[in-house]
Amino acid sequence: MLVLEDVHTHYGKIEALHGVSVEVKKGEIVSLIGANGAGKTTLLMTVCGNPQASSGRVILEGRDITREPTAQIMRSGIAIVPEGRRIFSGLTVEENLHMGGFFNTKGEIRKSQEHVYELFPRLKERENQRAGTMSGGEQQMLAIGRALMSKPNMIILDEPSLGLAPLVIKQIFEIIGHLREEGITVFLVEQNAHQALNLADRGYVLETGKIRLQDTGKNLLANPDVQNAYLGG
Amino acid sequence: MAAQNIKHALFCAVITLIISYPILGFNLEAQGINVTIVGANATTIMGVFLAALVVFVFQLFRDSIMGKLGNLSSLSSGTHKEPMAENKRVKIESWVLTGIVVLALFWPFFMSRGAVDLATLVLIYIMLALGLNVVVGLAGLLDLGYVAFYAVGAYTFALLSQYLGVSFWFALPIGALLAATFGLVLGFPVLRLRGDYLAIVTLGFGEIIRILLNNWTSLTGGPNGIGGIPDPTLFGMEFGRRVKGEGNTSFHETFNIAYSGEHKVIFLYLIALVLAVITALVIRRFMRMPVGRAWEALREDEIAARSLGLSRTAVKLSAFTIGAFFAGFAGTVFASKQGFISPESFVFLESAIILAIVVLGGMGSQIGVVLAAIAVTILPELAREFSEYRMLIFGAAMVLMMVWRPQGLMPMRRIHIELKKQE
Ligand SMILES: Nc1ncnc2c1ncn2[C@@H]1O[C@H](COP(=O)(O)OP(=O)(O)O)[C@@H](O)[C@H]1O
Ligand SMILES: [Mg+2]
C-alpha cells in the first residue's frame, strides 16, 4: 500500500533521512520506533510531501507521490494524526471534525461524524466545547477522529501516546487496534516501543535517519538489542 | 514587592523626564536669521515635572489600579463565560445589524450635511475594515499594506474617468476587480511568509504603490493628485446644479424640486451604505462557506490544515483577493466622495487605522468592526478641539481600550481561554 524506496530527505543542507526503505502492506499495523531526533517525524512528513524527498521514491497504492504537492497527497485516501495533535483549539469539537471531512459531501460528513462518535463517545459529550479546553487525551481522540473523517484507507499516527496518562494510552492503543478491524491500514510511529510493537504486525527501528532493524512485532520485542535500547533493558 | 515597585516607579518617572524635558522644556525661536534655544516658561516645566509625578504615582500603585481595571473588564459582559450558542448568537447579530441598517437609511434626512459627510467616511472605513477582517481576523495574515488596494480602487476610478470618461457605476466593479488582481499578485510572493515577515513585506508593498503613484507624474499627476472625479449618478441623473455629462439629466429638475447641495451628500451616503451592507453580507456568506472555515483552520494551525488536504496557496490567495476586492470597492467610493485624490490619502497611517479598527472591534466579528469604525472615525473628530493633542488622545484611548478589553469590543465567539489566577 505504502512503499518508501531509498528515501533521502534534507532540511536545507542537512540530511535527516539517509536512504530509508519501508513498506506498509494493506491491512497491516506497522510500527516504527526510534529515539528522539531519529527522524521518525521527518519520515512521516516526507510521505506527506512536506518536506519532499530529495531522492528515492514514495509510492502510495502503486502511484508515485514523491513529487506531488501535500494537498494532493492528503486527498488520496491517506490521513495523518500529526505529532503534538495539532487540533484547531479555537474551533469546537464538531467544527474540528468537519474540517477533517472538508472534501466530502454533507451526507458523508454526517455519517463519518456518527462513526467517530461511536468510537469516541467522549467527543459526542463535548461536541460544542472548544477543542483547546479539553484534556490531552480527549484532544488526541479528537485528532484521531478528525483524521478518520475523510474516510481514509490508511492512517498515519505520529506519537499518539506522547504526554498522556497510562490509562489513556491504553485506550488509544485499543482504538488503533480497532481501526485495523475496520480495514484501515495503520502506520504508527512511537517512542513508546513496548505497546507499539505489541500491537504491530511488523516493526521497524529507525536510528539517526537509517533503518537499523526490521522484523515482526513479536520478534522485535524479544530482540535483546531492542530491549536494551528501547525497552529499558 | 513594595521596594521593587518604588524602584520601578522611580525609573519610569526619570524616563518621562528624559523624554519630555528636551521636547517641551526648550523652544526654538527665530531671531532674525539665527535660531536660538530658549527655556520654556515656568508652567510648562512645572507641567513636565507634574507628568513625571503622575507617572511615578501610577507606577507605584500600578498593580492595584490595573487590578481594578481588570475587574472592570470581567464586569463588562461575561468575558470569561462560554460564549452563547452559535445559532442564537448569529440570530441576535442579524437582528441588531438589520436594526442598525434601517436606522442608517433614514438617519441622514434629519442630520446636517457635515454629519452625513462624516458618516459616509465611517461607511468607507467599515468596508475597508470588513475586507481587512477577512485577511487579518479570519485568515490570520497580518497585512500592513492594505491601503494599497484602497489606492488601486481609488486611482482606477480617477484615471478611468479622467482618460476615458468612465462613470462611477462602471468604475466600481473595475476598480474592485483590479484591486483583487493586485491582491492576488501580492499574495504569490508572500505565500510562504508568516507573522512579522509577512507584515514587513506587505508594508513594503503598500509603500511601493504609494511611491509609484507619487512619482509616475505623467499618468497620475504625482503629488498633485487627480481632481474633477465625477459624482455618481442615479439612472443618468446628476446631482450638481448644472449637468456636466452628455446625455445626463439633473436630479432636481427631473423631480422638479429646488436644487440643494445636500441631495448629493445624502445620495453618496446611501450608496456607501448599500455597498457596506453588500460587503458585510457577502463576507458573512463567505464565512459560512467551506472557504471561510478553511481560512480559520489555516489561521489556527497551518500544518494541521495542510495535513487535511487544504492547499495553503488557494486558501491564502482567496483571503488576500477577497480582502483586496472590497478595499477596491471602498476606494472607488472614496474617490467619488472626495472628487480629488492624491497619494497623501494612502499613507501607512491609513493602513494602521484600518488595522486598529479590526483589532478594536475584535478580530473576526462584524458588529465589532462596525462599532470600532464609528469610534475610530468619530473620536478624532470629537477631539478636534484639542488640536495637536488629538492623536495623543486617540492613542491613549487605544491603550486604555486594549487594557480594558484586549479581545476587542465584540470578539468573535472564539476568545482566549484564561486560567484563573491563583490567589
Ligand atoms: N524543520 C526542521 N528543520 C531543520 N531540521 C529539522 C527540522 N525538523 C527536524 N529536524 C532535524 O531532523 C532530525 C530528525 O527530527 P525528527 O524527524 O523530528 O525526529 P523524531 O520525530 O524522530 O524525534 C533531527 O536532527 C532534527 O533536529
Ligand atoms: Mg517526532
JSON list of C-alpha atoms and ligand atoms in Angstrom, two decimals, chain A residues 9-12 14-17 32-45 51 83 158-159 189-191 206 208-209, ligand 1:
[
{"chain": "A", "resi": 9, "resn": "THR", "atom": "CA", "xyz": [15.30, 13.85, 2.95]},
{"chain": "A", "resi": 10, "resn": "HIS", "atom": "CA", "xyz": [17.11, 17.10, 3.62]},
{"chain": "A", "resi": 11, "resn": "TYR", "atom": "CA", "xyz": [16.40, 20.13, 5.75]},
{"chain": "A", "resi": 12, "resn": "GLY", "atom": "CA", "xyz": [18.40, 22.67, 3.79]},
{"chain": "A", "resi": 14, "resn": "ILE", "atom": "CA", "xyz": [21.39, 18.74, 6.49]},
{"chain": "A", "resi": 15, "resn": "GLU", "atom": "CA", "xyz": [20.34, 15.22, 5.59]},
{"chain": "A", "resi": 16, "resn": "ALA", "atom": "CA", "xyz": [17.82, 13.85, 8.09]},
{"chain": "A", "resi": 17, "resn": "LEU", "atom": "CA", "xyz": [16.98, 10.57, 6.32]},
{"chain": "A", "resi": 32, "resn": "LEU", "atom": "CA", "xyz": [8.21, 2.50, 13.52]},
{"chain": "A", "resi": 33, "resn": "ILE", "atom": "CA", "xyz": [10.15, 3.09, 16.71]},
{"chain": "A", "resi": 34, "resn": "GLY", "atom": "CA", "xyz": [13.18, 5.23, 17.38]},
{"chain": "A", "resi": 35, "resn": "ALA", "atom": "CA", "xyz": [14.67, 7.67, 19.82]},
{"chain": "A", "resi": 36, "resn": "ASN", "atom": "CA", "xyz": [14.06, 11.39, 19.87]},
{"chain": "A", "resi": 37, "resn": "GLY", "atom": "CA", "xyz": [15.56, 13.01, 16.80]},
{"chain": "A", "resi": 38, "resn": "ALA", "atom": "CA", "xyz": [15.93, 9.74, 14.89]},
{"chain": "A", "resi": 39, "resn": "GLY", "atom": "CA", "xyz": [13.90, 11.15, 12.03]},
{"chain": "A", "resi": 40, "resn": "LYS", "atom": "CA", "xyz": [10.54, 9.50, 12.64]},
{"chain": "A", "resi": 41, "resn": "THR", "atom": "CA", "xyz": [8.53, 12.66, 12.11]},
{"chain": "A", "resi": 42, "resn": "THR", "atom": "CA", "xyz": [10.66, 13.54, 9.13]},
{"chain": "A", "resi": 43, "resn": "LEU", "atom": "CA", "xyz": [9.85, 10.18, 7.58]},
{"chain": "A", "resi": 44, "resn": "LEU", "atom": "CA", "xyz": [6.12, 10.68, 8.01]},
{"chain": "A", "resi": 45, "resn": "MET", "atom": "CA", "xyz": [6.23, 14.22, 6.75]},
{"chain": "A", "resi": 51, "resn": "PRO", "atom": "CA", "xyz": [9.39, 18.31, 3.04]},
{"chain": "A", "resi": 83, "resn": "GLU", "atom": "CA", "xyz": [2.83, 14.97, 16.19]},
{"chain": "A", "resi": 158, "resn": "ASP", "atom": "CA", "xyz": [2.90, 10.32, 14.93]},
{"chain": "A", "resi": 159, "resn": "GLU", "atom": "CA", "xyz": [3.48, 9.53, 18.60]},
{"chain": "A", "resi": 189, "resn": "VAL", "atom": "CA", "xyz": [5.28, 5.96, 14.92]},
{"chain": "A", "resi": 190, "resn": "GLU", "atom": "CA", "xyz": [6.13, 5.73, 18.60]},
{"chain": "A", "resi": 191, "resn": "GLN", "atom": "CA", "xyz": [8.75, 6.15, 21.25]},
{"chain": "A", "resi": 206, "resn": "LEU", "atom": "CA", "xyz": [14.95, 3.89, 12.99]},
{"chain": "A", "resi": 208, "resn": "THR", "atom": "CA", "xyz": [19.68, 8.59, 13.15]},
{"chain": "A", "resi": 209, "resn": "GLY", "atom": "CA", "xyz": [17.97, 8.54, 9.80]},
{"chain": "C", "resi": 1, "resn": "LIG", "atom": "N1", "xyz": [12.16, 21.79, 10.35]},
{"chain": "C", "resi": 1, "resn": "LIG", "atom": "C1", "xyz": [13.40, 21.31, 10.56]},
{"chain": "C", "resi": 1, "resn": "LIG", "atom": "N2", "xyz": [14.48, 21.98, 10.14]},
{"chain": "C", "resi": 1, "resn": "LIG", "atom": "C2", "xyz": [15.71, 21.50, 10.33]},
{"chain": "C", "resi": 1, "resn": "LIG", "atom": "N3", "xyz": [15.98, 20.35, 10.94]},
{"chain": "C", "resi": 1, "resn": "LIG", "atom": "C3", "xyz": [14.96, 19.61, 11.38]},
{"chain": "C", "resi": 1, "resn": "LIG", "atom": "C4", "xyz": [13.61, 20.05, 11.22]},
{"chain": "C", "resi": 1, "resn": "LIG", "atom": "N4", "xyz": [12.80, 19.11, 11.77]},
{"chain": "C", "resi": 1, "resn": "LIG", "atom": "C5", "xyz": [13.60, 18.15, 12.23]},
{"chain": "C", "resi": 1, "resn": "LIG", "atom": "N5", "xyz": [14.90, 18.44, 12.01]},
{"chain": "C", "resi": 1, "resn": "LIG", "atom": "C6", "xyz": [16.04, 17.61, 12.37]},
{"chain": "C", "resi": 1, "resn": "LIG", "atom": "O1", "xyz": [15.89, 16.35, 11.77]},
{"chain": "C", "resi": 1, "resn": "LIG", "atom": "C7", "xyz": [16.21, 15.31, 12.65]},
{"chain": "C", "resi": 1, "resn": "LIG", "atom": "C8", "xyz": [15.05, 14.37, 12.83]},
{"chain": "C", "resi": 1, "resn": "LIG", "atom": "O2", "xyz": [13.99, 15.03, 13.51]},
{"chain": "C", "resi": 1, "resn": "LIG", "atom": "P1", "xyz": [12.55, 14.39, 13.69]},
{"chain": "C", "resi": 1, "resn": "LIG", "atom": "O3", "xyz": [12.14, 13.80, 12.41]},
{"chain": "C", "resi": 1, "resn": "LIG", "atom": "O4", "xyz": [11.68, 15.41, 14.29]},
{"chain": "C", "resi": 1, "resn": "LIG", "atom": "O5", "xyz": [12.85, 13.26, 14.75]},
{"chain": "C", "resi": 1, "resn": "LIG", "atom": "P2", "xyz": [11.83, 12.42, 15.65]},
{"chain": "C", "resi": 1, "resn": "LIG", "atom": "O6", "xyz": [10.45, 12.67, 15.16]},
{"chain": "C", "resi": 1, "resn": "LIG", "atom": "O7", "xyz": [12.28, 11.01, 15.47]},
{"chain": "C", "resi": 1, "resn": "LIG", "atom": "O8", "xyz": [12.02, 12.87, 17.05]},
{"chain": "C", "resi": 1, "resn": "LIG", "atom": "C9", "xyz": [16.64, 15.96, 13.95]},
{"chain": "C", "resi": 1, "resn": "LIG", "atom": "O9", "xyz": [18.05, 16.02, 13.96]},
{"chain": "C", "resi": 1, "resn": "LIG", "atom": "C10", "xyz": [16.07, 17.34, 13.86]},
{"chain": "C", "resi": 1, "resn": "LIG", "atom": "O10", "xyz": [16.91, 18.26, 14.52]}
]
